[in-house]
PDB file of C-alpha atoms in Angstrom:
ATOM      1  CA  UNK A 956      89.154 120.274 102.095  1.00 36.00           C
ATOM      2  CA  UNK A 957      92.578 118.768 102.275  1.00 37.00           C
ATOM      3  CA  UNK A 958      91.926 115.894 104.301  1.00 40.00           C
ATOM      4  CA  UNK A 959      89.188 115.120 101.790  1.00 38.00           C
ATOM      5  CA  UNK A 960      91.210 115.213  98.883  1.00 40.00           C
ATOM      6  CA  UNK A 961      93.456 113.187  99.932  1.00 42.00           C
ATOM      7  CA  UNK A 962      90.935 110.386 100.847  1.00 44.00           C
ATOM      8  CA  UNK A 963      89.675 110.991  98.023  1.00 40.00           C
ATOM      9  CA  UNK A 964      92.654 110.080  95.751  1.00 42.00           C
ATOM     10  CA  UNK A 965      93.622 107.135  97.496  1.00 44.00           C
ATOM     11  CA  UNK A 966      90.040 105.816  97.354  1.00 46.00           C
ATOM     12  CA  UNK A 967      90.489 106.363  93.011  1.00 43.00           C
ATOM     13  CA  UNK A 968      88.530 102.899  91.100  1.00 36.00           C
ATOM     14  CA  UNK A 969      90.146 101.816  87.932  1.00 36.00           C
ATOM     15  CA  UNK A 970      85.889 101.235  86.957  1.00 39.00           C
ATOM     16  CA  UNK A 971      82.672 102.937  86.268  1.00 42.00           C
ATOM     17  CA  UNK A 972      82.024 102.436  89.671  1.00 45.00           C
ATOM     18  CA  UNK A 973      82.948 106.434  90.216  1.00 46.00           C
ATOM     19  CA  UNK A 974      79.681 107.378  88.384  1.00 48.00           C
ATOM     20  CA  UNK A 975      77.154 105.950  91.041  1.00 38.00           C
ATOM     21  CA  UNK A 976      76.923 108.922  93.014  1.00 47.00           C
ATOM     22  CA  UNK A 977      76.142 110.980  89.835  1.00 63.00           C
ATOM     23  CA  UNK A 978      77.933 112.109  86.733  1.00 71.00           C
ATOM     24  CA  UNK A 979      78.862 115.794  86.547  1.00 76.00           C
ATOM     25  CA  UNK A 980      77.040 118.503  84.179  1.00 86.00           C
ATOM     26  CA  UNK A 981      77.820 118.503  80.221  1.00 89.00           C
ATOM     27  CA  UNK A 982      78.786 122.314  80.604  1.00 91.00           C
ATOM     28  CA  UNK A 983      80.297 122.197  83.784  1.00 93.00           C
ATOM     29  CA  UNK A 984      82.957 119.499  81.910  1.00 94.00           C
ATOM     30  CA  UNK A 985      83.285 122.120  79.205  1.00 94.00           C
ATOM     31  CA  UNK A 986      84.302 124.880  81.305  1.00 95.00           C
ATOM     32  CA  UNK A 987      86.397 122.808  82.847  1.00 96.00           C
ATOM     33  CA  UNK A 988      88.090 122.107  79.873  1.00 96.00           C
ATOM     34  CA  UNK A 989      88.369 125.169  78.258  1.00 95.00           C
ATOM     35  CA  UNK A 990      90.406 126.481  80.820  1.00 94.00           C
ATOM     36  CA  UNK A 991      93.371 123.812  80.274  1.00 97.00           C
ATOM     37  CA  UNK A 992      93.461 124.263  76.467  1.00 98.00           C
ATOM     38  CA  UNK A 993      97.096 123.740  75.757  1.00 98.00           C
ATOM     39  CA  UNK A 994      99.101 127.134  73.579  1.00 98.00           C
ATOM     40  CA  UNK A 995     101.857 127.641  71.695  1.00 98.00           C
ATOM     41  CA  UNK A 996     103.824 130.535  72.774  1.00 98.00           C
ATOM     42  CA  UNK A 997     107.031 132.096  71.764  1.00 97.00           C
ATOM     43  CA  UNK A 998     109.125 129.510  73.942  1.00 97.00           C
ATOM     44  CA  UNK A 999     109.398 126.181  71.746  1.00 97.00           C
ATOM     45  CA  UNK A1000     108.941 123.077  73.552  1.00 98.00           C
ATOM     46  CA  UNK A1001     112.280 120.776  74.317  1.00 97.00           C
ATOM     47  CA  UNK A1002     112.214 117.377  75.806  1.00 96.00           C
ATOM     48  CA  UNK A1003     114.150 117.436  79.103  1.00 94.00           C
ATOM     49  CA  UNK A1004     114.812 113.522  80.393  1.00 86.00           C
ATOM     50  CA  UNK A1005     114.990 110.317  79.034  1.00 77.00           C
ATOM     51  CA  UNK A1006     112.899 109.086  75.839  1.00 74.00           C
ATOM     52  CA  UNK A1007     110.469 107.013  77.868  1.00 70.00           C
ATOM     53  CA  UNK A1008     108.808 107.715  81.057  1.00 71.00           C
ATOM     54  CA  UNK A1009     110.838 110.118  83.225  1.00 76.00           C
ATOM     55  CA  UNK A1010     111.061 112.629  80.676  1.00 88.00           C
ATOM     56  CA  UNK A1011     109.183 115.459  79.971  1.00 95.00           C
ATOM     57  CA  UNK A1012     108.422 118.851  77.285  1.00 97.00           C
ATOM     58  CA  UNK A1013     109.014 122.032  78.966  1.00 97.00           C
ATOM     59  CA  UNK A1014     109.478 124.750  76.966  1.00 98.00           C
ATOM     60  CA  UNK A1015     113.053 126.489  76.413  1.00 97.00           C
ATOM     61  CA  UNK A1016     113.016 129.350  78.963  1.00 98.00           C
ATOM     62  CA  UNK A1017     115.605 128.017  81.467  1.00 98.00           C
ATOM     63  CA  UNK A1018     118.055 130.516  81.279  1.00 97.00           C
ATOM     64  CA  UNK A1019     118.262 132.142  84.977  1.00 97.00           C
ATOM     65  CA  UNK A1020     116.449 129.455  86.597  1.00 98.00           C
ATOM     66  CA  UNK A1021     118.167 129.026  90.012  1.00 97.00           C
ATOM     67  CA  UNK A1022     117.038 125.467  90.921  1.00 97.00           C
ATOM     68  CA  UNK A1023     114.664 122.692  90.600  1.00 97.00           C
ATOM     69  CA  UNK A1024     112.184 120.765  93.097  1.00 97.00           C
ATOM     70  CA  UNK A1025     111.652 117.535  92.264  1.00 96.00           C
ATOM     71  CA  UNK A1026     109.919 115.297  94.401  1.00 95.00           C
ATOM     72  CA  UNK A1027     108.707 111.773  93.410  1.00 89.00           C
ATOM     73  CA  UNK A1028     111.971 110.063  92.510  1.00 83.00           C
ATOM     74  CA  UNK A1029     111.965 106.097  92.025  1.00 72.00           C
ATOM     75  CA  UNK A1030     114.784 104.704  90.290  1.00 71.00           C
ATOM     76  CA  UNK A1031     114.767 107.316  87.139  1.00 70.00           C
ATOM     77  CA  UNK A1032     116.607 110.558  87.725  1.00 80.00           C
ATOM     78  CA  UNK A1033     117.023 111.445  83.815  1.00 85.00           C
ATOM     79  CA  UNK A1034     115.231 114.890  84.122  1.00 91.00           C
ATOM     80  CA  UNK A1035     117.009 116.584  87.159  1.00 91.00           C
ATOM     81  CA  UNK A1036     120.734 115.155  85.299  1.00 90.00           C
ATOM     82  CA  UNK A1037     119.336 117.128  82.176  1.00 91.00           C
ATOM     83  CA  UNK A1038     119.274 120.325  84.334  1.00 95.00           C
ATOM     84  CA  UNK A1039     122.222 119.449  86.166  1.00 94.00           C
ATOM     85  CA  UNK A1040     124.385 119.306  82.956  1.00 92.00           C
ATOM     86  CA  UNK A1041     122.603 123.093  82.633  1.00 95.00           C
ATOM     87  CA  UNK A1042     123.791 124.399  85.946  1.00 96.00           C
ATOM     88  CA  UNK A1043     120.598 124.097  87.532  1.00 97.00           C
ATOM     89  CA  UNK A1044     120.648 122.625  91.093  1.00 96.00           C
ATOM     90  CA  UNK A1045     118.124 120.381  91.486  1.00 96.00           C
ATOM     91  CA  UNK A1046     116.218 119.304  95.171  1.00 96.00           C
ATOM     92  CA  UNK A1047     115.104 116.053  94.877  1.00 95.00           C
ATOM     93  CA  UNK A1048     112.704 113.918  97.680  1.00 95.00           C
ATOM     94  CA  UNK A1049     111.135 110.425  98.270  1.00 94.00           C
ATOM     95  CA  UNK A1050     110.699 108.829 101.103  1.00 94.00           C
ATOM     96  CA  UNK A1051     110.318 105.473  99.618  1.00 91.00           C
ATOM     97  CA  UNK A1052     113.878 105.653  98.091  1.00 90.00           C
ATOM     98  CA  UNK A1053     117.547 106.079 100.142  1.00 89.00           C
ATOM     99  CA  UNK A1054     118.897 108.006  97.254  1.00 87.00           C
ATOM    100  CA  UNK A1055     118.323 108.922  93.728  1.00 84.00           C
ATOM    101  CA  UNK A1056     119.544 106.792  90.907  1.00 79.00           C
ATOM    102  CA  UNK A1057     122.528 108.648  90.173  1.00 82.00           C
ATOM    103  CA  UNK A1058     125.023 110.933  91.545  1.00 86.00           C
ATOM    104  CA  UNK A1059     125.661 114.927  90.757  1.00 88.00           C
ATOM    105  CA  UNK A1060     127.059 117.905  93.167  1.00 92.00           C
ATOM    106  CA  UNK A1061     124.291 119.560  91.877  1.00 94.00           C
ATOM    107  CA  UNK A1062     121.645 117.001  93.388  1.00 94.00           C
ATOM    108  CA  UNK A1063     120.491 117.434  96.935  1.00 94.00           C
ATOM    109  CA  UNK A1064     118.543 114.682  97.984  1.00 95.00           C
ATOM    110  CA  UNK A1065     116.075 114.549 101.321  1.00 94.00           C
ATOM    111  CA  UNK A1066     114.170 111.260 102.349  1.00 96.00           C
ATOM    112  CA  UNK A1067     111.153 112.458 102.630  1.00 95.00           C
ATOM    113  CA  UNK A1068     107.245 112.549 100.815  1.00 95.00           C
ATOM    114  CA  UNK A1069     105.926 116.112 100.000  1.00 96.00           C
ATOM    115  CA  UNK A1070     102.406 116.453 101.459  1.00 93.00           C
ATOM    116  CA  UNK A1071     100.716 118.861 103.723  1.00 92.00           C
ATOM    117  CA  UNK A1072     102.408 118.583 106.911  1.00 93.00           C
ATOM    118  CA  UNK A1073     105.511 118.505 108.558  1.00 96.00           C
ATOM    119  CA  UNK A1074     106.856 114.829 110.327  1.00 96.00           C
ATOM    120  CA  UNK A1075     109.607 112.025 109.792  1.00 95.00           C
ATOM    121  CA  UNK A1076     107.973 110.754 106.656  1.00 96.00           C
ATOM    122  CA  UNK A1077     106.174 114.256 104.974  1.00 96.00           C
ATOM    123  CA  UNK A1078     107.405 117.607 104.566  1.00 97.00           C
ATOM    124  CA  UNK A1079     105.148 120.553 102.682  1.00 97.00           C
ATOM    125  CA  UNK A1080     106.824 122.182  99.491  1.00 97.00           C
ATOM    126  CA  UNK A1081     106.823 125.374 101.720  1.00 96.00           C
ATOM    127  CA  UNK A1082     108.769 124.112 103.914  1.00 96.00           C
ATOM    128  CA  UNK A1083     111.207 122.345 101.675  1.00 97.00           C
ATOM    129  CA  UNK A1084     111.345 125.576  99.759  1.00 96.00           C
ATOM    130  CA  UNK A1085     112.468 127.203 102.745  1.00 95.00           C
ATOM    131  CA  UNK A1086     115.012 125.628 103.675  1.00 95.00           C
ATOM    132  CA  UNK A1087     116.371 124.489 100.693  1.00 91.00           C
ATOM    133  CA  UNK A1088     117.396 126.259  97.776  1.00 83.00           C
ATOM    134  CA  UNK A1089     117.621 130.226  96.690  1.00 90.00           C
ATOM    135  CA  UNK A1090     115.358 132.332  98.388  1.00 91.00           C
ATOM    136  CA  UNK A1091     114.882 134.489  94.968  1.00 95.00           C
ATOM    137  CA  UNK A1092     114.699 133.863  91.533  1.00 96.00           C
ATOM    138  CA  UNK A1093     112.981 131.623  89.335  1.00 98.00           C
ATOM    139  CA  UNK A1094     112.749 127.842  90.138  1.00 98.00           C
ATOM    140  CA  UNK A1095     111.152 125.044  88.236  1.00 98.00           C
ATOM    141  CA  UNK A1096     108.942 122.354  89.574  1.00 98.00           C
ATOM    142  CA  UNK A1097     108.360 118.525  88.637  1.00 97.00           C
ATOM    143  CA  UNK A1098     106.358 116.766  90.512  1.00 96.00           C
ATOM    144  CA  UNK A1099     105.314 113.517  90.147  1.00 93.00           C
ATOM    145  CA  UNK A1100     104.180 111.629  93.327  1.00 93.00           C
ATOM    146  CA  UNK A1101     101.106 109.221  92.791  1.00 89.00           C
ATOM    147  CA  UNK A1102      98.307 111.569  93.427  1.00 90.00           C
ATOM    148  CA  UNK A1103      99.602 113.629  96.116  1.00 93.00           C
ATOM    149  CA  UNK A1104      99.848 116.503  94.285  1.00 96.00           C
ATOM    150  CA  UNK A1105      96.253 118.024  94.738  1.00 96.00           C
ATOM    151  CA  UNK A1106      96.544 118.086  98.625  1.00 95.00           C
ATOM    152  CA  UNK A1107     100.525 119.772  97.922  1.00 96.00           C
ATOM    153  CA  UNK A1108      99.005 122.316  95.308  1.00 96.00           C
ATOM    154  CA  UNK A1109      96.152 123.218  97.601  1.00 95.00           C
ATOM    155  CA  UNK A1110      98.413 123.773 100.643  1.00 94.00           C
ATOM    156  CA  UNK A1111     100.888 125.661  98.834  1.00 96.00           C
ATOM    157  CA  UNK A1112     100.297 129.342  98.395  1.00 96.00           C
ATOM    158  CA  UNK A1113     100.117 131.017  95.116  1.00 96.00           C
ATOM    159  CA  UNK A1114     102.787 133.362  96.135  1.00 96.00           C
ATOM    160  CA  UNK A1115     105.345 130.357  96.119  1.00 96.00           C
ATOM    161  CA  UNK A1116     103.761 128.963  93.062  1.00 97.00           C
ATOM    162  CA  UNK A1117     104.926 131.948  91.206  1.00 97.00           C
ATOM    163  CA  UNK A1118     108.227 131.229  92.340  1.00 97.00           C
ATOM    164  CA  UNK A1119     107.919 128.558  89.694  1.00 98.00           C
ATOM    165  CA  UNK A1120     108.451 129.910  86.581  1.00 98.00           C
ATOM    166  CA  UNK A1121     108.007 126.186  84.594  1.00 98.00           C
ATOM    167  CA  UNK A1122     106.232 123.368  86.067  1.00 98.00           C
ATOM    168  CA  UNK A1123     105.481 119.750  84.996  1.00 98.00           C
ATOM    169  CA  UNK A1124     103.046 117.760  87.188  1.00 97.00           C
ATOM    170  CA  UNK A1125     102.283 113.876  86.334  1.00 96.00           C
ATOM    171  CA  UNK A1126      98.201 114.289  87.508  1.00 97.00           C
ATOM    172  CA  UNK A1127      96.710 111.329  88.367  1.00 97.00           C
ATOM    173  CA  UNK A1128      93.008 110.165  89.011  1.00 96.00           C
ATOM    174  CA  UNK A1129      91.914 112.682  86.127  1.00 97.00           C
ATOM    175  CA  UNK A1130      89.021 110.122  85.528  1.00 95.00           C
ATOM    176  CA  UNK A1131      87.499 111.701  88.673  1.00 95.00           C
ATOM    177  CA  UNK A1132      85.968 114.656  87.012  1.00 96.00           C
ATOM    178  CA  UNK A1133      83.206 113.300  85.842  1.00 94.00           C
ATOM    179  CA  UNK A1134      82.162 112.884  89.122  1.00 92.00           C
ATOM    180  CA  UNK A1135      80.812 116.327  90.905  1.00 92.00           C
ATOM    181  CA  UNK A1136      82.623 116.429  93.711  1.00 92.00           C
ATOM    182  CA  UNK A1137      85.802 114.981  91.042  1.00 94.00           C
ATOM    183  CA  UNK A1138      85.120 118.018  89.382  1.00 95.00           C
ATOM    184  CA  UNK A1139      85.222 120.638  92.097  1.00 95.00           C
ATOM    185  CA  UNK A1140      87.888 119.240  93.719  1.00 95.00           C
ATOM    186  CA  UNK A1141      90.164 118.883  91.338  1.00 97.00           C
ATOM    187  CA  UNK A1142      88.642 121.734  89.240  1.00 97.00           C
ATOM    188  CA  UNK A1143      89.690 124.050  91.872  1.00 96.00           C
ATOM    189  CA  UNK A1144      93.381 123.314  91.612  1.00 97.00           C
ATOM    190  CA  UNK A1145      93.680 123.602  87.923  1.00 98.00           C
ATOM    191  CA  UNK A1146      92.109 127.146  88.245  1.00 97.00           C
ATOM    192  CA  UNK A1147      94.571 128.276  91.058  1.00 98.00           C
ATOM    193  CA  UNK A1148      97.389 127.128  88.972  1.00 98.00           C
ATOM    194  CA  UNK A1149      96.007 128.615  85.566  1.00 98.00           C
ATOM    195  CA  UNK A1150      95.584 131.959  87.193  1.00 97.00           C
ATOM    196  CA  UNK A1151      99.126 132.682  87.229  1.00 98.00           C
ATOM    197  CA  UNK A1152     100.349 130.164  84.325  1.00 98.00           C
ATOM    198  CA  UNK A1153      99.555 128.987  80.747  1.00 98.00           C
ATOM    199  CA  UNK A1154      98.991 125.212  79.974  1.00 98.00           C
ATOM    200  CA  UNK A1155     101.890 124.573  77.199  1.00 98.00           C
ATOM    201  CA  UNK A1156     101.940 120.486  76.741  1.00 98.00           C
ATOM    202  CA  UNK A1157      99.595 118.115  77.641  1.00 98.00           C
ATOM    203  CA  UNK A1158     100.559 114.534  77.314  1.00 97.00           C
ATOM    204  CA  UNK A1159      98.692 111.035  78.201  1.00 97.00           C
ATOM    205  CA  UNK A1160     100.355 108.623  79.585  1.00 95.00           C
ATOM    206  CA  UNK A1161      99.466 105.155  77.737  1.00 93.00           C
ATOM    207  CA  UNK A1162      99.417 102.765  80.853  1.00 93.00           C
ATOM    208  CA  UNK A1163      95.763 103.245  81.038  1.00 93.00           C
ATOM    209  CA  UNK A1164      92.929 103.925  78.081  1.00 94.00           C
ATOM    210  CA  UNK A1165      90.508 106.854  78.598  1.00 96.00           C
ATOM    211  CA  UNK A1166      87.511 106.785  80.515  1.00 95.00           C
ATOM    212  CA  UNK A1167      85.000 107.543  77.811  1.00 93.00           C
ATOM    213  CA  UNK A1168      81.501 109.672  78.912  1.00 90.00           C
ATOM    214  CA  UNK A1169      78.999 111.174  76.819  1.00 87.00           C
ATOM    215  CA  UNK A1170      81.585 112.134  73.767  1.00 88.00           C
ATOM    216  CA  UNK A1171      83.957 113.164  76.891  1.00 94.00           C
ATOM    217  CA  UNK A1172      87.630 110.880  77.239  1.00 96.00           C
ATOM    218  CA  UNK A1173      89.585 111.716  79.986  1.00 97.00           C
ATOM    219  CA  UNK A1174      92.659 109.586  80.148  1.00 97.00           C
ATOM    220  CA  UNK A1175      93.514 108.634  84.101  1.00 97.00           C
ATOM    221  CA  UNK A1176      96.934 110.089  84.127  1.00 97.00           C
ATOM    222  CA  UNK A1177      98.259 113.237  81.861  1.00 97.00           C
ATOM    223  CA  UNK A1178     101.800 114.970  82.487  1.00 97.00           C
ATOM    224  CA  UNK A1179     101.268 119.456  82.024  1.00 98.00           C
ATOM    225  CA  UNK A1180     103.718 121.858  81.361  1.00 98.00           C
ATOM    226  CA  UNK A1181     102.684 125.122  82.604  1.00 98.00           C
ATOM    227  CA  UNK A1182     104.631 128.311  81.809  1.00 98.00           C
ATOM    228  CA  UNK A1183     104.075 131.534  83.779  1.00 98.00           C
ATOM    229  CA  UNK A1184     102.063 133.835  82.071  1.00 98.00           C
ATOM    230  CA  UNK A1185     104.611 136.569  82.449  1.00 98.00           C
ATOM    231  CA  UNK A1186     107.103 134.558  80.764  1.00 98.00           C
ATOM    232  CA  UNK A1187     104.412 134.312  77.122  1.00 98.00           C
ATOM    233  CA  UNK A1188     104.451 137.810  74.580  1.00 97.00           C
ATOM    234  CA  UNK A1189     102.376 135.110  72.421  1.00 96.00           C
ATOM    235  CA  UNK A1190      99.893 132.551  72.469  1.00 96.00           C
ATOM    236  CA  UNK A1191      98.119 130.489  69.850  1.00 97.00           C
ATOM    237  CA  UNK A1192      95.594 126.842  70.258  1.00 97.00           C
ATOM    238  CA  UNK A1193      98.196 124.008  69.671  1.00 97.00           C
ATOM    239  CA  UNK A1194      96.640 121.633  67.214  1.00 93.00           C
ATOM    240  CA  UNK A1195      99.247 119.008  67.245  1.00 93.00           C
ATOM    241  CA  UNK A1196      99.129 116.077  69.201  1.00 94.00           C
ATOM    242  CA  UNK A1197     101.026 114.060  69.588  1.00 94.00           C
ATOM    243  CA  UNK A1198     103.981 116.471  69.908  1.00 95.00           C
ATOM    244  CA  UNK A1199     106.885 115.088  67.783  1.00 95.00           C
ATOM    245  CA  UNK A1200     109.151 115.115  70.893  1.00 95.00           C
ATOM    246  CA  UNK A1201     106.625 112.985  73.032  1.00 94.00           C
ATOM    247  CA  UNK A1202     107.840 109.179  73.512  1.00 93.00           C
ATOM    248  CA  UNK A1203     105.117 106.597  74.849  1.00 92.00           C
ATOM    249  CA  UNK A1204     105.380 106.372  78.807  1.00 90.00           C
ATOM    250  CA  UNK A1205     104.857 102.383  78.136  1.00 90.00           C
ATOM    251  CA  UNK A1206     106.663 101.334  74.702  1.00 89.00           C
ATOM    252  CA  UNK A1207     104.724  98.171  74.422  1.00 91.00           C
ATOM    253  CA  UNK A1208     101.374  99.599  75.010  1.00 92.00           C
ATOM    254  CA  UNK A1209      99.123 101.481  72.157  1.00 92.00           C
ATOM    255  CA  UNK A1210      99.937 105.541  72.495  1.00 93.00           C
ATOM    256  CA  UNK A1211      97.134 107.639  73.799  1.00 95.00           C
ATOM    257  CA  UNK A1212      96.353 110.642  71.871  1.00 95.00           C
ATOM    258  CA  UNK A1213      95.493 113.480  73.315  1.00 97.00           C
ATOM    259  CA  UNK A1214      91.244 113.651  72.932  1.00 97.00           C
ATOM    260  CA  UNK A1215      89.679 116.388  71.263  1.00 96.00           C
ATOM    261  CA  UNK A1216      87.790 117.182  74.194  1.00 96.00           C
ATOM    262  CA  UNK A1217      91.021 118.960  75.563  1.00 97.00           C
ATOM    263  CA  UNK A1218      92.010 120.838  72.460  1.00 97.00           C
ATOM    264  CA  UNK A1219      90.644 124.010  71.717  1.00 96.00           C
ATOM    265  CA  UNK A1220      88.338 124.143  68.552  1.00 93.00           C
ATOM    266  CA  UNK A1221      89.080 124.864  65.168  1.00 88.00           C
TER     267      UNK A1221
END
């Protein structure tokens, strides 16, 4: 199933052309849906990062998180120095970089990608966790790494997701679903991370317009924040999107609103 994935990301068309093999089910979209309607809970949402893209909502419940893993780092390393200046150690990776874009005692940085095995260029977040890092407490994860994050979150076991008490995932490829084997695929990933955490932010990213399907829009790339469940004493639909603290990922491009289709009805 990994090895599929994988192909299957890189193969992703900017075009209808995903629809030939057959469009998935009206209700099977639905359910998919439902299951990633976005709450309020009792932690408010802060903005962690820099006002364009590289930063991110997560909600305020970092008080004894022990460290962050952050793989995916380019030339932006806003986030991570936002936890930093908290205390937090952050573990940061890319292969295609020789070193993030700035300089803390609280950064560790390894040249490598995260995937699902273990070489010169790829590491899995197992292993990384592992070795790097407290072996207990809470951690955080944000991830953003091109669409390599279904293969990672499939190889990774939910007993080291719940080591993650906050994560923030840039998803790419979301245009996918409404193609069946999109849909599974992918489907199955959002349910093994909902089963252990609440969806608390969803956010577009602008630098492409949503696919549009039968009243469906799906816009290719959305940033989550997921809170564990254990972490929530209260839960309500959010209703407002845009969130006040959300900046366009692309300032000269037209914002993306988040489409009804994800929102949980009145």
């Amino acid at each position: 199933m990994i090895g599929l994935l994988k192909d299957y990301v890189k193969a992703r068309l900017l075009d209808n052309d995903f629809m030939i093999s057959g469009t998935s089910k009206e209700e099977e979209l639905r359910e998919f849906f439902r299951d990633l309607f976005p709450v309020v809970t009792d932690k408010k949402l802060i903005r962690l990062g820099g006002s364009a893209d590289g930063g991110y909502l997560v909600p305020d419940d970092l008080d004894g998180c022990v460290g962050c893993f952050s793989p995916g780092v380019y030339n932006v390393s806003d986030f991570e120095l936002g936890l930093a200046e908290r205390g937090i150690p952050c573990f940061l990776a890319d292969f295609s970089v020789d070193a993030p874009a700035i300089h803390n005692d609280l950064l560790d940085f390894e040249k490598k990608f995260l995937g699902n095995e273990n070489n010169a260029r790829f590491m899995t977040l197992e292993n990384w966790m592992s070795r790097k890092g407290p072996q207990t407490g809470d951690l955080i994860l944000q991830m953003d790494i091109e669409g390599g994050e279904y293969e990672v979150l499939i190889e990774t076991s939910c007993d080291n997701l719940k080591r993650f008490r906050i994560i923030i995932i840039e998803f790419h490829s979301l245009d996918r679903i409404l193609n069946p084997i999109g849909l599974t695929l992918i489907g199955a990933v959002f349910k093994k991370i909902t089963k252990h955490f609440d969806v608390v932010h969803i956010h577009p990213n602008n630098y492409f317009k949503p696919i549009e399907y039968r009243g469906f829009k799906v816009p290719p790339i959305m940033e989550f924040s997921f809170l564990r469940k254990d972490r929530v004493s209260r839960r309500t639909p959010a209703r407002t999107f845009p969130h006040e603290l959300d900046r366009r990922n692309v300032a000269d491009r037209d914002d993306v609103v988040l489409p009804k289709c994800w929102v949980a009805p009145e």
